Coordinates of C-alpha atoms in Angstrom, one line a residue:
M754 CA 31.6 51.7 9.6
K755 CA 32.4 48.0 9.6
V756 CA 35.8 46.8 10.9
A757 CA 37.3 43.3 10.6
I758 CA 39.7 42.3 13.4
V759 CA 42.0 39.3 12.8
G760 CA 42.9 37.5 16.0
A761 CA 41.3 37.3 19.5
G762 CA 44.4 37.6 21.5
L763 CA 45.2 40.6 23.7
A764 CA 45.6 43.1 20.8
G765 CA 42.4 41.8 19.2
L766 CA 40.4 42.2 22.4
V767 CA 41.6 45.7 23.0
S768 CA 40.8 46.5 19.4
I769 CA 37.2 45.3 19.7
K770 CA 36.7 47.4 22.8
S771 CA 38.2 50.5 21.2
C772 CA 36.0 50.1 18.1
K773 CA 32.9 49.7 20.2
E774 CA 33.8 52.8 22.1
E775 CA 34.0 54.8 18.8
G776 CA 30.7 53.5 17.6
L777 CA 32.2 51.1 15.0
E778 CA 30.8 47.7 14.1
A779 CA 33.6 45.2 14.9
T780 CA 33.8 41.6 13.9
C781 CA 36.7 39.6 15.2
F782 CA 37.8 36.3 13.5
E783 CA 39.8 33.8 15.6
L784 CA 41.5 30.7 14.1
T785 CA 41.3 28.6 17.3
P786 CA 38.4 27.6 19.5
Y787 CA 39.8 29.8 22.3
I788 CA 39.9 33.5 23.3
G789 CA 43.2 34.9 24.6
G790 CA 45.8 34.1 22.0
L791 CA 48.9 32.2 23.1
W792 CA 47.7 32.3 26.7
A793 CA 44.7 30.2 25.7
A794 CA 45.9 28.1 22.8
R795 CA 46.7 24.4 23.3
R796 CA 50.0 22.8 22.2
G797 CA 49.7 21.1 18.9
D798 CA 47.1 23.5 17.5
A799 CA 48.1 24.0 13.9
G800 CA 49.4 27.5 13.0
V801 CA 49.3 28.9 16.5
S802 CA 51.7 29.3 19.5
A803 CA 51.0 28.5 23.1
V804 CA 52.9 29.2 26.2
Y805 CA 54.2 26.3 28.3
D806 CA 52.3 25.0 31.3
H807 CA 54.4 26.5 34.1
L808 CA 55.2 29.9 32.6
I809 CA 55.1 32.8 35.1
T810 CA 54.8 36.4 33.8
N811 CA 58.2 38.2 33.7
F812 CA 56.6 41.5 34.6
N813 CA 54.5 42.3 37.6
K814 CA 50.7 42.7 37.6
E815 CA 50.8 46.5 37.4
M816 CA 52.8 46.3 34.2
M817 CA 50.7 43.4 32.7
S818 CA 47.3 45.0 33.4
F819 CA 45.0 46.6 30.9
S820 CA 45.1 50.3 31.6
D821 CA 41.4 50.5 32.1
Y822 CA 40.9 47.2 33.9
P823 CA 43.4 46.8 36.8
M824 CA 44.1 43.3 38.2
P825 CA 42.4 42.4 41.5
A826 CA 44.3 43.4 44.6
H827 CA 44.5 39.7 45.8
Y828 CA 46.4 38.6 42.7
P829 CA 50.1 37.7 43.3
T830 CA 52.7 40.1 41.9
Y831 CA 53.6 37.7 39.1
L832 CA 51.0 35.5 37.6
P833 CA 51.0 31.9 36.4
K834 CA 49.7 31.2 32.9
K835 CA 46.2 30.1 34.0
M836 CA 45.6 33.0 36.3
F837 CA 46.6 35.5 33.6
H838 CA 44.3 33.9 31.1
D839 CA 41.5 34.0 33.7
Y840 CA 42.2 37.8 34.0
V841 CA 42.0 38.1 30.2
M842 CA 38.7 36.3 30.1
S843 CA 37.3 38.5 32.9
Y844 CA 38.3 41.5 30.8
C845 CA 36.4 40.0 27.8
E846 CA 33.3 39.5 30.0
R847 CA 33.5 42.9 31.7
F848 CA 33.3 44.7 28.3
D849 CA 31.0 42.2 26.6
L850 CA 33.4 41.4 23.8
E851 CA 32.7 37.7 23.2
K852 CA 29.6 38.3 21.1
D853 CA 31.7 40.1 18.5
I854 CA 34.2 37.2 18.2
K855 CA 33.8 34.3 15.6
L856 CA 35.8 31.4 16.8
Q857 CA 37.3 28.8 14.4
H858 CA 37.1 31.2 11.5
E859 CA 40.3 31.4 9.5
V860 CA 41.0 34.5 7.5
T861 CA 42.6 33.3 4.3
N862 CA 42.8 36.4 2.2
V863 CA 42.6 40.2 2.6
Q864 CA 42.6 42.4 -0.5
Q865 CA 41.4 45.8 -1.7
S866 CA 37.9 45.8 -3.1
E867 CA 37.5 46.5 -6.8
D868 CA 36.2 50.0 -6.0
Y869 CA 38.9 50.6 -3.4
S870 CA 40.0 53.9 -5.0
E871 CA 36.4 55.3 -4.4
S872 CA 35.3 53.4 -1.3
G873 CA 38.5 52.5 0.6
C874 CA 36.9 49.1 1.4
W875 CA 38.5 45.7 1.8
D876 CA 37.4 42.2 0.8
V877 CA 38.1 39.6 3.6
T878 CA 37.8 35.9 2.8
V879 CA 37.0 33.7 5.8
T880 CA 36.8 29.9 6.1
R881 CA 34.6 28.5 8.9
L882 CA 36.6 25.6 10.3
F883 CA 33.8 23.6 11.9
P884 CA 31.9 21.9 9.0
V885 CA 28.3 22.3 8.1
G886 CA 27.4 18.9 6.8
D887 CA 30.4 17.5 5.1
E888 CA 31.9 20.8 3.9
T889 CA 33.6 23.8 5.5
V890 CA 32.1 27.2 4.5
E891 CA 34.1 30.0 2.8
E892 CA 32.7 33.5 2.6
T893 CA 34.0 36.8 1.4
M894 CA 32.8 39.9 3.3
R895 CA 33.3 43.6 2.7
F896 CA 34.7 45.8 5.4
D897 CA 35.6 49.5 5.7
A898 CA 38.8 48.7 7.6
V899 CA 40.9 45.7 8.7
M900 CA 43.0 45.4 11.9
I901 CA 45.6 42.6 11.9
C902 CA 46.1 41.4 15.5
V903 CA 47.7 38.0 15.1
G904 CA 50.8 38.7 17.1
A905 CA 54.5 37.9 16.4
Y906 CA 54.8 34.3 17.6
A907 CA 53.1 32.2 14.9
Y908 CA 56.0 31.0 12.7
P909 CA 58.9 29.3 14.7
H910 CA 62.4 29.7 13.3
M911 CA 64.9 26.8 14.0
P912 CA 68.6 27.7 14.1
E913 CA 70.6 26.5 11.1
I914 CA 73.1 24.0 12.5
P915 CA 75.0 21.7 10.1
G916 CA 73.8 18.1 10.5
L917 CA 70.6 18.9 12.4
Q918 CA 68.5 16.9 9.9
R919 CA 70.5 13.8 10.7
F920 CA 69.8 13.9 14.4
K921 CA 67.9 10.7 15.5
G922 CA 66.5 12.2 18.7
R923 CA 63.7 14.7 19.0
V924 CA 64.3 18.3 17.9
L925 CA 61.8 20.7 19.3
H926 CA 61.2 24.4 19.1
S927 CA 60.2 26.1 22.4
Q928 CA 56.8 26.6 20.9
D929 CA 56.3 22.8 21.1
Y930 CA 57.4 22.4 24.7
T931 CA 54.6 21.8 27.2
N932 CA 56.2 20.6 30.4
S933 CA 58.9 18.4 31.8
S934 CA 56.8 15.2 32.0
E935 CA 57.5 14.6 28.3
F936 CA 61.1 13.8 29.1
D937 CA 62.6 11.0 31.0
A938 CA 65.1 12.1 33.7
R939 CA 67.9 9.7 32.4
E940 CA 67.8 11.2 28.9
R941 CA 70.2 14.1 28.1
V942 CA 68.5 17.2 26.9
L943 CA 70.3 20.2 25.2
V944 CA 68.6 23.6 25.2
V945 CA 70.0 25.9 22.5
G946 CA 69.7 29.5 23.4
N947 CA 69.7 31.4 26.7
S948 CA 66.9 33.9 26.4
H949 CA 63.7 33.9 28.4
S950 CA 62.3 30.7 27.0
G951 CA 65.6 28.9 27.1
C952 CA 66.1 29.7 30.8
D953 CA 62.5 28.8 31.7
I954 CA 62.7 25.5 29.9
A955 CA 66.1 24.5 31.3
T956 CA 65.0 25.1 34.8
D957 CA 61.6 23.4 34.3
L958 CA 63.4 20.3 33.0
C959 CA 65.3 20.1 36.2
H960 CA 62.0 19.0 37.8
R961 CA 61.6 15.9 35.6
L962 CA 61.7 12.4 37.1
S963 CA 62.4 9.1 35.5
K964 CA 59.8 6.3 35.7
R965 CA 62.1 4.3 38.0
E966 CA 62.7 7.3 40.2
K967 CA 59.0 7.9 40.6
V968 CA 58.4 4.3 41.6
M969 CA 61.3 4.3 44.0
D970 CA 60.2 7.6 45.6
Q971 CA 56.6 6.2 46.0
V972 CA 57.9 3.0 47.6
S973 CA 60.4 4.6 49.9
N974 CA 58.0 7.3 51.0
H975 CA 55.3 4.7 51.7
M976 CA 57.7 2.5 53.7
I977 CA 58.9 5.4 55.8
A978 CA 55.4 6.6 56.4
Q979 CA 54.4 3.1 57.7
I980 CA 57.0 3.2 60.4
S981 CA 57.1 7.0 60.8
D982 CA 55.5 7.0 64.2
S983 CA 58.1 4.8 65.7
L984 CA 61.1 6.8 64.3
T985 CA 62.8 9.9 65.8
E986 CA 63.3 12.9 63.6
E987 CA 67.0 11.9 63.1
E988 CA 66.0 8.4 62.1
R989 CA 63.5 9.7 59.5
T990 CA 66.2 11.9 58.1
A991 CA 68.6 9.0 57.9
A992 CA 65.9 6.8 56.1
H993 CA 65.4 9.5 53.4
F994 CA 69.2 9.8 53.0
I995 CA 69.5 6.0 52.5
A996 CA 66.7 6.1 49.9
H997 CA 68.4 8.9 48.0
S998 CA 71.7 7.1 48.1
T999 CA 70.1 3.9 46.8
K1000 CA 68.9 5.8 43.7
Q1001 CA 72.4 7.0 43.1
V1002 CA 73.8 3.5 43.3
L1003 CA 71.1 2.1 40.9
G1004 CA 71.8 4.9 38.4
V1005 CA 68.5 6.6 38.4
E1006 CA 69.8 10.0 39.2
K1007 CA 69.2 12.5 36.4
P1008 CA 72.0 14.0 34.4
P1009 CA 72.1 17.8 34.1
V1010 CA 70.2 19.8 31.6
Y1011 CA 72.7 21.2 29.0
M1012 CA 72.4 24.8 27.8
S1013 CA 74.3 25.9 24.7
S1014 CA 74.7 29.6 23.9
R1015 CA 76.6 31.7 21.5
S1016 CA 76.7 34.9 23.6
G1017 CA 76.1 35.7 27.3
V1018 CA 73.2 37.4 28.9
D1019 CA 72.4 38.8 32.3
I1020 CA 69.7 36.8 34.1
L1021 CA 67.6 38.8 36.6
K1022 CA 65.4 37.4 39.3
R1023 CA 61.9 38.9 39.4
N1024 CA 62.4 40.9 42.6
Y1025 CA 65.6 42.6 43.8
G1026 CA 64.0 45.0 46.3
K1027 CA 61.6 46.3 43.7
P1028 CA 59.7 44.2 41.0
V1029 CA 61.6 43.9 37.7
G1030 CA 58.6 45.3 35.9
L1031 CA 59.1 48.6 37.6
S1032 CA 62.8 48.8 37.4
V1033 CA 63.1 47.6 33.8
S1034 CA 60.1 49.4 32.3
F1035 CA 59.2 50.4 28.8
A1036 CA 60.5 53.9 29.7
T1037 CA 64.0 52.5 29.6
D1038 CA 63.7 51.2 26.1
D1039 CA 65.4 54.2 24.4
L1040 CA 68.3 53.9 26.9
R1041 CA 68.6 50.1 26.3
L1042 CA 68.5 50.4 22.5
C1043 CA 70.7 53.5 22.1
F1044 CA 73.2 53.0 24.9
P1045 CA 73.2 49.3 25.7
S1046 CA 76.6 49.3 27.6
L1047 CA 75.4 52.1 29.9
F1048 CA 72.0 50.4 30.3
Q1049 CA 73.7 47.1 31.3
R1050 CA 76.0 48.8 33.8
L1051 CA 73.0 50.5 35.4
L1052 CA 71.2 47.2 35.5
R1053 CA 74.1 45.3 37.2
W1054 CA 74.5 48.2 39.7
Q1055 CA 70.8 47.9 40.6
V1056 CA 70.7 44.1 41.0
G1057 CA 74.2 43.8 42.4
S1058 CA 75.3 41.3 39.8
G1059 CA 78.8 40.0 40.6
F1060 CA 78.2 36.6 39.1
D1061 CA 81.3 34.8 37.8
F1062 CA 80.1 33.8 34.4
K1063 CA 83.3 32.0 33.3
K1064 CA 83.4 29.8 36.4
Y1065 CA 80.2 28.1 35.3
G1066 CA 80.9 28.0 31.6
L1067 CA 78.9 31.0 30.6
N1068 CA 80.0 33.6 28.1
S1069 CA 80.1 37.2 29.5
P1070 CA 77.0 39.2 28.4
I1071 CA 77.4 41.0 25.1
T1072 CA 75.8 44.4 24.5
K1073 CA 74.7 45.3 21.0
P1074 CA 72.2 47.9 19.8
G1075 CA 68.8 46.4 19.5
R1076 CA 69.7 43.3 21.5
S1077 CA 68.1 42.6 24.9
P1078 CA 71.0 42.2 27.4
F1079 CA 69.0 40.2 30.0
A1080 CA 66.6 37.4 30.6
I1081 CA 64.4 36.9 33.7
N1082 CA 64.4 33.7 35.7
D1083 CA 64.3 33.1 39.5
D1084 CA 66.0 29.7 39.6
F1085 CA 68.6 29.6 36.8
Y1086 CA 71.7 30.6 38.7
D1087 CA 70.7 28.4 41.6
Y1088 CA 70.4 25.3 39.4
L1089 CA 73.6 26.2 37.6
M1090 CA 75.6 26.4 40.8
K1091 CA 74.0 23.1 42.0
G1092 CA 75.1 21.4 38.7
M1093 CA 71.5 20.7 37.6
V1094 CA 72.0 23.0 34.6
K1095 CA 75.4 22.9 32.8
A1096 CA 76.4 25.6 30.4
V1097 CA 78.2 24.5 27.3
P1098 CA 79.7 26.4 24.3
E1099 CA 78.0 27.0 20.9
V1100 CA 76.9 24.0 18.9
L1101 CA 78.9 23.7 15.7
E1102 CA 77.6 20.5 14.2
V1103 CA 75.0 17.7 14.9
S1104 CA 75.4 14.0 14.2
D1105 CA 73.1 11.1 14.7
N1106 CA 73.1 11.1 18.5
S1107 CA 75.5 13.8 19.6
V1108 CA 76.6 17.4 19.1
T1109 CA 80.0 18.9 18.6
L1110 CA 80.7 22.1 20.6
S1111 CA 82.9 25.0 19.6
G1112 CA 85.6 23.9 22.0
G1113 CA 85.9 20.5 20.3
E1114 CA 83.9 18.5 22.9
E1115 CA 81.4 16.0 21.7
L1116 CA 78.3 15.6 23.8
E1117 CA 75.8 12.7 23.5
I1118 CA 72.2 14.1 23.5
R1119 CA 68.8 12.5 23.3
H1120 CA 66.6 15.6 22.8
T1121 CA 67.4 19.1 21.4
L1122 CA 65.2 22.2 22.3
A1123 CA 65.6 25.5 20.5
D1124 CA 64.9 28.7 22.3
G1125 CA 62.0 30.9 21.1
L1126 CA 63.0 32.4 17.8
Y1127 CA 60.3 33.4 15.4
R1128 CA 60.4 34.6 11.8
S1129 CA 58.5 37.6 10.5
Y1130 CA 55.7 37.3 8.0

């Protein structure tokens, strides 16, 4: 029995392995040159999503492991993007999956064969994206079954905000965000949305530096290093303080990252005595979906959340059936209290270089980033 598998992400790899275990002949078609789905894809690849450079898994390694291939004991509890992709590739190597994957092959059509009523077969049309000579090659193949494993994060959805098309700065979806080096520290950035991606990007942007700030840091650190041996610890501290004050006077200190949200959300750190992946597991999904208010009260009781949302401009979390009442981020509250992230109300309208907020305030903005919303197929 021949099985076509579309997509070589996590679901695709598991599907290949399962087919082989059942004695089925599996062929996996992957659009990109990489194995691993969004953990492997590069920003800018057409039609695919990729995670940003500094992403850390929200759930611990026990929750993120394949059930039949545990992560090594020396791995950290939460994995950075590259380490998780390395683990996925080791899974692929361990079960000899790569030979069944055709990279840079785009599935353009899947339809029932003419004799489907008797055979139950499917015709799968595939385009090979690397050319042979001057032409790409299209081929239609016949399979007994087809497994669609392309994931849910391929088609970004931008929020519909009046005037957004007039905005002269950059408008990006979180799918297009790579790292903070794309943004100058003196430019105001607005993040729209406060879910997982929004919080991650807002805190990551706090690490950006302007070109002038980088130069000044290099010069001041070099000068202090040259005379470091002749300075006491107190004098070195004073020298760094003077350098920092000079940046403030010259106006190279970065403005806060603005985050706009329509509704509130509880933001958990990854470890409150026990890893989040164990305390907020899939076993709690029924409770979360059917009794969101009760779930949120239990969640706050566990993490000891007494955060004053209104003091820092955040809306109180809202619980609705089917809506996730929390995001996971280790640094968001800290940056919020330090003024590096500033919460603002919902955006009502966008003009050439500014946005109008629900409270009537107008905020000048250079870049707008939308949190990770995706539309279904």
